[in-house]
Structure formats: structure tokens, C-alpha cells
XYZ file of C-alpha atoms in Angstrom:
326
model
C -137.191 -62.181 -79.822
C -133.724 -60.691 -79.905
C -132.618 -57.682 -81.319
C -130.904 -59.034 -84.720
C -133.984 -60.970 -85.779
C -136.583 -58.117 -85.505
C -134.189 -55.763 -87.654
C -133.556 -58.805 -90.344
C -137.339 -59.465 -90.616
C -137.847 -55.795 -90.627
C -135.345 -54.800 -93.119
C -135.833 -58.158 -95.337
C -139.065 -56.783 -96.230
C -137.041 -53.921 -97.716
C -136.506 -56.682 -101.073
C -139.705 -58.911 -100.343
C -141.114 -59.856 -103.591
C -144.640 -58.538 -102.552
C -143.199 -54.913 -101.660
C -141.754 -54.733 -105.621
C -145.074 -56.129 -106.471
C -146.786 -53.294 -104.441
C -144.346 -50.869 -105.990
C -145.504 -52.049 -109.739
C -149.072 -51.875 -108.974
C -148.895 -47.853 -107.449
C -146.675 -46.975 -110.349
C -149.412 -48.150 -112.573
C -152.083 -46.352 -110.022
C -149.464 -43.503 -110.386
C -149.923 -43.144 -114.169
C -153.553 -43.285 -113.801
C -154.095 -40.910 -110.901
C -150.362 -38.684 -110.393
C -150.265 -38.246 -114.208
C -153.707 -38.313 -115.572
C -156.386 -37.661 -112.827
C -157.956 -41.176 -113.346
C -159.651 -42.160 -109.547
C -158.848 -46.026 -110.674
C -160.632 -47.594 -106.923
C -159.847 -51.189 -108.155
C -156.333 -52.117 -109.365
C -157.088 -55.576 -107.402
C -158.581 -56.328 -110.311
C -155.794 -55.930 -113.087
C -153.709 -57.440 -110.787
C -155.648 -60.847 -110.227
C -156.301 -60.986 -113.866
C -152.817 -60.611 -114.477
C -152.595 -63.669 -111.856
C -155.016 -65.497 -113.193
C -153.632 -65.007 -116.793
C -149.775 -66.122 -115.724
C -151.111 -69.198 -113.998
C -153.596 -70.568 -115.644
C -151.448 -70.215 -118.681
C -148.570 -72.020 -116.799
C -150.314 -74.994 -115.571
C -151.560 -75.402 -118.979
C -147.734 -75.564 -119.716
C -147.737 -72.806 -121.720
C -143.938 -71.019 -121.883
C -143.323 -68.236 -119.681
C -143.307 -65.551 -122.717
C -147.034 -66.201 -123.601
C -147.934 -66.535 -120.325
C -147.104 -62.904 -119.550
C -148.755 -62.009 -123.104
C -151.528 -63.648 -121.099
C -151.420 -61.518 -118.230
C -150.991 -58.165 -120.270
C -153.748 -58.995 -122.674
C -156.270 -59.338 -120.093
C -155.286 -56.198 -118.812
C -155.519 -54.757 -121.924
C -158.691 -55.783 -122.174
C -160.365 -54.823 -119.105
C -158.929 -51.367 -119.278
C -160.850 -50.540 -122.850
C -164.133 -52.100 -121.300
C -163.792 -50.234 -118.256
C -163.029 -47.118 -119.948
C -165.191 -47.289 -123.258
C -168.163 -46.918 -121.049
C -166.587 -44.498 -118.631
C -163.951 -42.300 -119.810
C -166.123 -39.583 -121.100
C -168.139 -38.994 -117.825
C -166.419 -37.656 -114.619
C -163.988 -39.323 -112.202
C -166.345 -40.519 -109.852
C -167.840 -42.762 -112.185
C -165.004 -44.451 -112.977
C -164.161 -44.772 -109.542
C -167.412 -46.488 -109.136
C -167.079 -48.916 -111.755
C -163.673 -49.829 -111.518
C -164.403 -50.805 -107.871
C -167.295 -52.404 -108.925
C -165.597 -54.551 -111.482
C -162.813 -55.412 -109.495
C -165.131 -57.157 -107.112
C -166.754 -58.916 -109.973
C -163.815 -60.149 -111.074
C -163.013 -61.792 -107.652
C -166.247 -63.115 -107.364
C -165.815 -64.628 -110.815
C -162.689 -66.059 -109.468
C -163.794 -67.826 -106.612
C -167.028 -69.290 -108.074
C -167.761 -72.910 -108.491
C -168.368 -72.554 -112.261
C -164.863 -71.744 -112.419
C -163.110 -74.178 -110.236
C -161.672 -76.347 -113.326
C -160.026 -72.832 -114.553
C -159.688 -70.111 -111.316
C -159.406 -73.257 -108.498
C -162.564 -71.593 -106.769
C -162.187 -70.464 -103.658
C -159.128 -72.622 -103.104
C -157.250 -70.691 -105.466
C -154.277 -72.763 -107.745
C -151.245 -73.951 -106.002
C -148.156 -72.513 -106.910
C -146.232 -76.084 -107.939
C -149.426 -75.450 -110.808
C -147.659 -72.599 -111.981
C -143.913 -71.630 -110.336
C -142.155 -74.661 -111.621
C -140.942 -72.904 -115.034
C -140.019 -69.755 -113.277
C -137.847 -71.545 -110.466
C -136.182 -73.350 -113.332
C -135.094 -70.266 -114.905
C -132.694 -69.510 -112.426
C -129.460 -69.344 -113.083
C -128.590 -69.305 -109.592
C -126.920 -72.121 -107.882
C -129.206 -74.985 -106.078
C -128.888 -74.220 -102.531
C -128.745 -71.472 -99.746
C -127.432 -68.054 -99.801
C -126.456 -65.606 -97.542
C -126.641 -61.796 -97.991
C -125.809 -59.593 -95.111
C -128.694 -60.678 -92.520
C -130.341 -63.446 -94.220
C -130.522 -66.607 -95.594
C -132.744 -67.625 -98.368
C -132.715 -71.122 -100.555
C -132.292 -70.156 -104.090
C -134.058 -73.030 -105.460
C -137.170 -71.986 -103.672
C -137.117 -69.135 -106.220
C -136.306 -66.318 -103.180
C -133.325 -64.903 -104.546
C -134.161 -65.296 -107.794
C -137.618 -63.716 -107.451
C -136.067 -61.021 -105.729
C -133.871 -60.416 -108.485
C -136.371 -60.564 -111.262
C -139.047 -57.911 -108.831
C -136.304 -55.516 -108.598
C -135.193 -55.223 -111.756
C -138.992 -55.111 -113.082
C -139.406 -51.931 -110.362
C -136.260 -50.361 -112.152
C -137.352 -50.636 -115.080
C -140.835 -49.306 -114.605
C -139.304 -46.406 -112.607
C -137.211 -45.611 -115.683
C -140.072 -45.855 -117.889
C -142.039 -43.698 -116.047
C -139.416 -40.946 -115.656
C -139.072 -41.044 -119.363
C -142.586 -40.519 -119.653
C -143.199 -37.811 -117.365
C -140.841 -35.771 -119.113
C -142.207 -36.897 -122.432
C -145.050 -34.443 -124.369
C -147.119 -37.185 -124.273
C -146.807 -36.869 -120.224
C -147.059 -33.472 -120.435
C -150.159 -33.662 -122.157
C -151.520 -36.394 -120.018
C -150.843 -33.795 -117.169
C -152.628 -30.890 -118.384
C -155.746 -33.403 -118.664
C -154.868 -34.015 -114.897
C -155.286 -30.269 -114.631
C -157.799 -29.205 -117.363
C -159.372 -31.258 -119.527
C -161.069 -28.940 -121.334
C -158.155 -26.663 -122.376
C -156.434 -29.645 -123.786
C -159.686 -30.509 -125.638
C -159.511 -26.517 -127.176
C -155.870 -27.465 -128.530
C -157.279 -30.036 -130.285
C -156.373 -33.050 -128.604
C -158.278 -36.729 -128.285
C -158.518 -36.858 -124.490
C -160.482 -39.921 -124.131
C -157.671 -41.948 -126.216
C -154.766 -40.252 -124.072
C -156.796 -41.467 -120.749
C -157.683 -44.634 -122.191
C -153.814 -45.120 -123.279
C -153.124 -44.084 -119.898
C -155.572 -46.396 -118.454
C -154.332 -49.498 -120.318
C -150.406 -48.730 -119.423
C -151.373 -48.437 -115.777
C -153.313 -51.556 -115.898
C -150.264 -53.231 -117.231
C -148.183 -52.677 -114.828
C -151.010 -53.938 -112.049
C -151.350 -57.207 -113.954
C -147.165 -57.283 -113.916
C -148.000 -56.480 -110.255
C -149.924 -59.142 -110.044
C -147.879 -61.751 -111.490
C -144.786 -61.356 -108.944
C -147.481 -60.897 -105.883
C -148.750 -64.275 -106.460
C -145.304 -66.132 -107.186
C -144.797 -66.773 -104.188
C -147.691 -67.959 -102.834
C -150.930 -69.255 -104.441
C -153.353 -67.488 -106.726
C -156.356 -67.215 -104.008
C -158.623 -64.476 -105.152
C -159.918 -62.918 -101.794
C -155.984 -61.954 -101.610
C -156.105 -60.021 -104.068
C -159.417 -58.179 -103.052
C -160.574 -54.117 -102.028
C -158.494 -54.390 -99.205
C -155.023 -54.651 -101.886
C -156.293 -51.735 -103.774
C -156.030 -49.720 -100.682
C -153.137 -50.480 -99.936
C -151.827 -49.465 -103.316
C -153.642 -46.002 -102.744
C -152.163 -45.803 -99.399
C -148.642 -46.202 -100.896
C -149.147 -44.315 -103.824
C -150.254 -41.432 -101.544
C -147.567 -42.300 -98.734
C -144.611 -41.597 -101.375
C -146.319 -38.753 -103.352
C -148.200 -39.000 -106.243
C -147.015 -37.537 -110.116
C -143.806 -38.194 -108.897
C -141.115 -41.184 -109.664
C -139.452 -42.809 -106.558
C -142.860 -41.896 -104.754
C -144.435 -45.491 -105.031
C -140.805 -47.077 -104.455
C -139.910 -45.027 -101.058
C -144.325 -45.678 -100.204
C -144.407 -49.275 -100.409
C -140.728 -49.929 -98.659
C -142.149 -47.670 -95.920
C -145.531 -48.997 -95.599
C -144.438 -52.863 -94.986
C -141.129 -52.259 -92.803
C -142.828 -49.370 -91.154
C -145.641 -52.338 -90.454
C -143.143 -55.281 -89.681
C -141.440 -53.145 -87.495
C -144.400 -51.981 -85.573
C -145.746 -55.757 -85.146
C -141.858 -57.433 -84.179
C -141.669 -54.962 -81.624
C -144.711 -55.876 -79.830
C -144.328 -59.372 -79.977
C -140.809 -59.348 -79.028
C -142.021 -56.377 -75.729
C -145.674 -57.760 -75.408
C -146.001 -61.073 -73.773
C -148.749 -63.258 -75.140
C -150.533 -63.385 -72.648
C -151.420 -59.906 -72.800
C -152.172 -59.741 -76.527
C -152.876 -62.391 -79.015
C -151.134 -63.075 -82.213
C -154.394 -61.723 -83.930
C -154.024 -58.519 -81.555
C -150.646 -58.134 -82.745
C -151.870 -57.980 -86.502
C -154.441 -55.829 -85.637
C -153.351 -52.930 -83.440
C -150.105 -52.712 -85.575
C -152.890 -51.622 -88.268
C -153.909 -49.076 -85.571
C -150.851 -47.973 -84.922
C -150.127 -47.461 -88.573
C -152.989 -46.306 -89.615
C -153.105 -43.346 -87.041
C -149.629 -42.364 -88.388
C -150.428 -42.372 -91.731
C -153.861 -40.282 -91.020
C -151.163 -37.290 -89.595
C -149.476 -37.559 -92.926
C -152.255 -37.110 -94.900
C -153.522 -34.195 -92.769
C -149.722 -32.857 -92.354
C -148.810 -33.441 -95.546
C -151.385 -34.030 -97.860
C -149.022 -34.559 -101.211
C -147.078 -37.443 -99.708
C -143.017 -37.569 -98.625
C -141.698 -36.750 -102.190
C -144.420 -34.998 -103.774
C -145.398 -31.267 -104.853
C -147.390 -29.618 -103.397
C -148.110 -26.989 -105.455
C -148.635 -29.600 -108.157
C -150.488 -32.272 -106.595
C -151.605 -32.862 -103.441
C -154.366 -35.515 -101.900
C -156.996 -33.290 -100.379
C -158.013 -34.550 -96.953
């Protein structure tokens, strides 16, 4: 593999449709754990019900407006019956439950009682539930090339590209008016001491529950462009995406703004890098394909284990404010 190709796979990942999903789903983690202290273990799960909602909608042939309605209300309303129960005890119990439920959720999804709805196991294909989106695109039917690579722009690349990235700005924007908001500043000081903002006379379980609901819908957004394009299978969207999302979120630096932007750009092309590089250097019949996957996991992994240790509150955040304690 020359050169050229393993810096345009490497660097394509840079506007991959599931990095901006990644990037929606840890600035919703963000607002639950930077800003508010919530230990949310399971934003797989708003995320596949905000896949679920999108397609099932879709291939109902829905239009794409309610569809998303779809998606958010679901979030919506997992967030109040994770927190109704929760959001009055400690962290750890939430933590417990929304891992717990997230995994529910996916075993929901690929039952056999729900094939006719959730496609089982299988999943739904994406011609169920992509056709409406490709056919918003007001870009021209064929291939395009942008510095180092070519995409077709009816098989909604470009065009989902376009649509992630502006979602990410957005979101980013939202978020930086919110940290800077009282609202944020109150949401902080529960991050910090709940109790003190209890003596002031505040309602902290409705400012975490807000906070837990406005997270969530950004996972479910999350959710939506993760699974355009590819098919809604629900073991993709299981513990091990949730982790990831922590990883990022803490990669970046938590309570801050470009934190889960620079985490989840640096995570996969840090990653595609890592595995391009062996299998252009490592002949096959050394290491498998499999192997490849694998020990650039390893090799990842290890590095981001010295961050944490090195520098516990990520490349952009605080320490003084927040900081993941390893």
C-alpha cells in the first residue's frame, strides 16, 4: 500500500460520517458528565433508539421531519424513565441503570418478537430507510473529487458529510452558548456541589433531568447519522459504542467545547493510521487481517492509558476544573 492511499484513508476519516456521529454522541455525554456530573454508562442506548426511531419511521414512509421527531421523542422518553427512578440517588446508580438499560434496549432490538418492527438480529437495510435522505440532495448525480478523494454523491457520501458537519457545528455552538449560560453555570455547581445549589433554592433533580434529556438528544441525533450509512443492526450499537464515546469524551477533555470534536477526529485517524501502517509494513503472512484490527486496539489503547495517567483531564481540558481521576 503506497504512501498516498494510507494518508487519504487516514485523513478521510477526518469527515467520516461516523466520526461527526461520535462527536454528537460525546457532546451529549459531555452535557451529562463535563457539565452536570451525570456517570451516563449507556449512551448506546439513546443512540439506537434514535436509530430505531429514524428508520422504522422511514420505511413506514413517514417524511424525514417526523421521523427525527421520532428519534428525539424516544429519547425524550427514556431519559425521564431513566432518571425519574434515579436522579435523586448517587451517580453510581445511574451508572448502573443506564448501562443496564442500554443493554435491554439492544436485546429488545434484536429479539424475534420484534423482527416485523427492529429486523431482529438482521437489523433493517438501509434502502428501508436512506432513500428520502439521498433524495434530498441537492448535489449533482455523480462523483466528486475533493483534495484526496473521490466519493459518489448519489450514494449520499458527500451529502451526508455535509449534513454531519454542520449538525457537529451546530451542537458545538449550542453548547458554548450554554456553558456560558446561568443555566450552565448552575448545572456546573451541581457538577461540583449539589447540595449548595439545593441551599440556594434550586430544583436539582429537574436541572439534571433537563440535562439528561438534552444529552440524550443529541445521542439519538448521534444515532441517526451513525446508522445512515450502513444498516440499523443493534449489536453495533452496543457497550462497546458507549466506550468509545467515554473514551473520546475523555480523550478531548471533558466540560469543555471542541473537546469531543478534537477526541473523536483523534481517536479514528489516530486508529486508521495505526492499522494502514501495519498492513501496508506487515506482510500477511505474519499477521492476519483480524491481527491487524486487533493489535491496532493494543497499540491504541496503551497510548491512550498514558494519557489518562499523564493527563487525566484530556488534551483541551482544565485541570483544575475537571479532571478524570485514574
Amino acid at each position: 500500500m503506497d504512501l498516498l492511499t494510507i494518508i487519504s484513508n487516514t485523513l478521510g476519516e477526518l469527515i467520516a460520517p461516523t466520526t461527526a456521529a461520535y462527536v454528537l454522541a460525546a457532546i451529549g455525554l459531555n452535557i451529562h458528565f463535563g457539565m452536570t456530573g451525570l456517570m451516563n454508562m449507556g449512551q448506546a442506548g439513546f443512540m439506537l433508539l434514535g436509530a430505531y426511531g429514524f428508520a422504522i419511521t422511514q420505511s413506514m414512509g413517514t417524511n424525514m421531519f417526523t421521523s427525527i421527531c421520532a428519534a428525539v421523542a424516544l429519547a425524550v422518553i427514556y431519559a425521564l424513565l431513566l432518571g425519574i427512578p434515579t436522579l435523586k440517588l448517587g451517580p453510581d446508580y445511574l451508572a448502573m441503570v443506564t448501562l443496564a438499560a442500554a443493554e435491554i434496549i439492544r436485546s429488545i432490538g434484536r429479539s424475534t418478537a420484534m423482527t416485523n418492527f427492529t429486523g431482529g438480529s438482521a437489523g433493517i437495510s438501509p434502502q428501508d430507510f436512506t432513500t428520502k435522505f439521498e433524495a434530498s440532495s441537492p448535489l449533482p448525480d455523480g462523483t466528486t473529487t475533493f483534495l484526496l478523494w473521490t466519493y459518489n454523491n448519489i450514494a449520499n457520501s458527500w451529502w451526508l458529510r455535509i449534513v454531519s458537519w454542520i449538525l457537529v457545528a451546530i451542537a458545538a455552538l449550542l453548547c458554548w452558548r450554554w456553558f456560558h449560560s446561568p443555566w450552565g453555570r448552575v448545572l456546573k455547581g451541581i457538577r461540583e456541589d449539589e447540595n449548595a445549589i439545593r441551599s440556594l433554592g434550586k430544583n436539582v433533580t429537574k436541572y439534571k433531568m433537563q440535562a439528561l434529556i438534552l444529552g440524550g438528544i443529541f445521542g439519538a441525533i448521534g444515532g441517526i447519522l451513525f446508522v445512515l450509512p450502513r444498516s440499523v443492526q443493534p449489536d453495533s450499537l452496543g457497550r462497546a459504542v458507549t466506550f468509545y464515546t467515554w473514551t473520546i469524551l475523555l480523550l478531548g477533555g471533558a466540560a469543555t467545547i471542541f473537546g469531543p470534536i478534537l477526541g473523536s477526529c483523534l481517536l479514528w485517524v489516530l486508529l486508521t493510521f495505526v492499522k494502514e501502517v501495519m498492513r501496508g509494513v506487515i506482510p500477511d503472512t505474519l499477521i492476519s487481517s483480524n491481527q491487524v484490527e486487533s493489535l491496532g486496539w493494543i497499540i491504541v489503547g496503551v497510548a491512550l492509558m498514558c494519557l489518562v495517567i499523564f493527563r487525566p483531564q484530556g488534551l483541551l481540558g482544565d485541570r483544575k476544573e475537571l479532571a478524570f481521576n485514574a
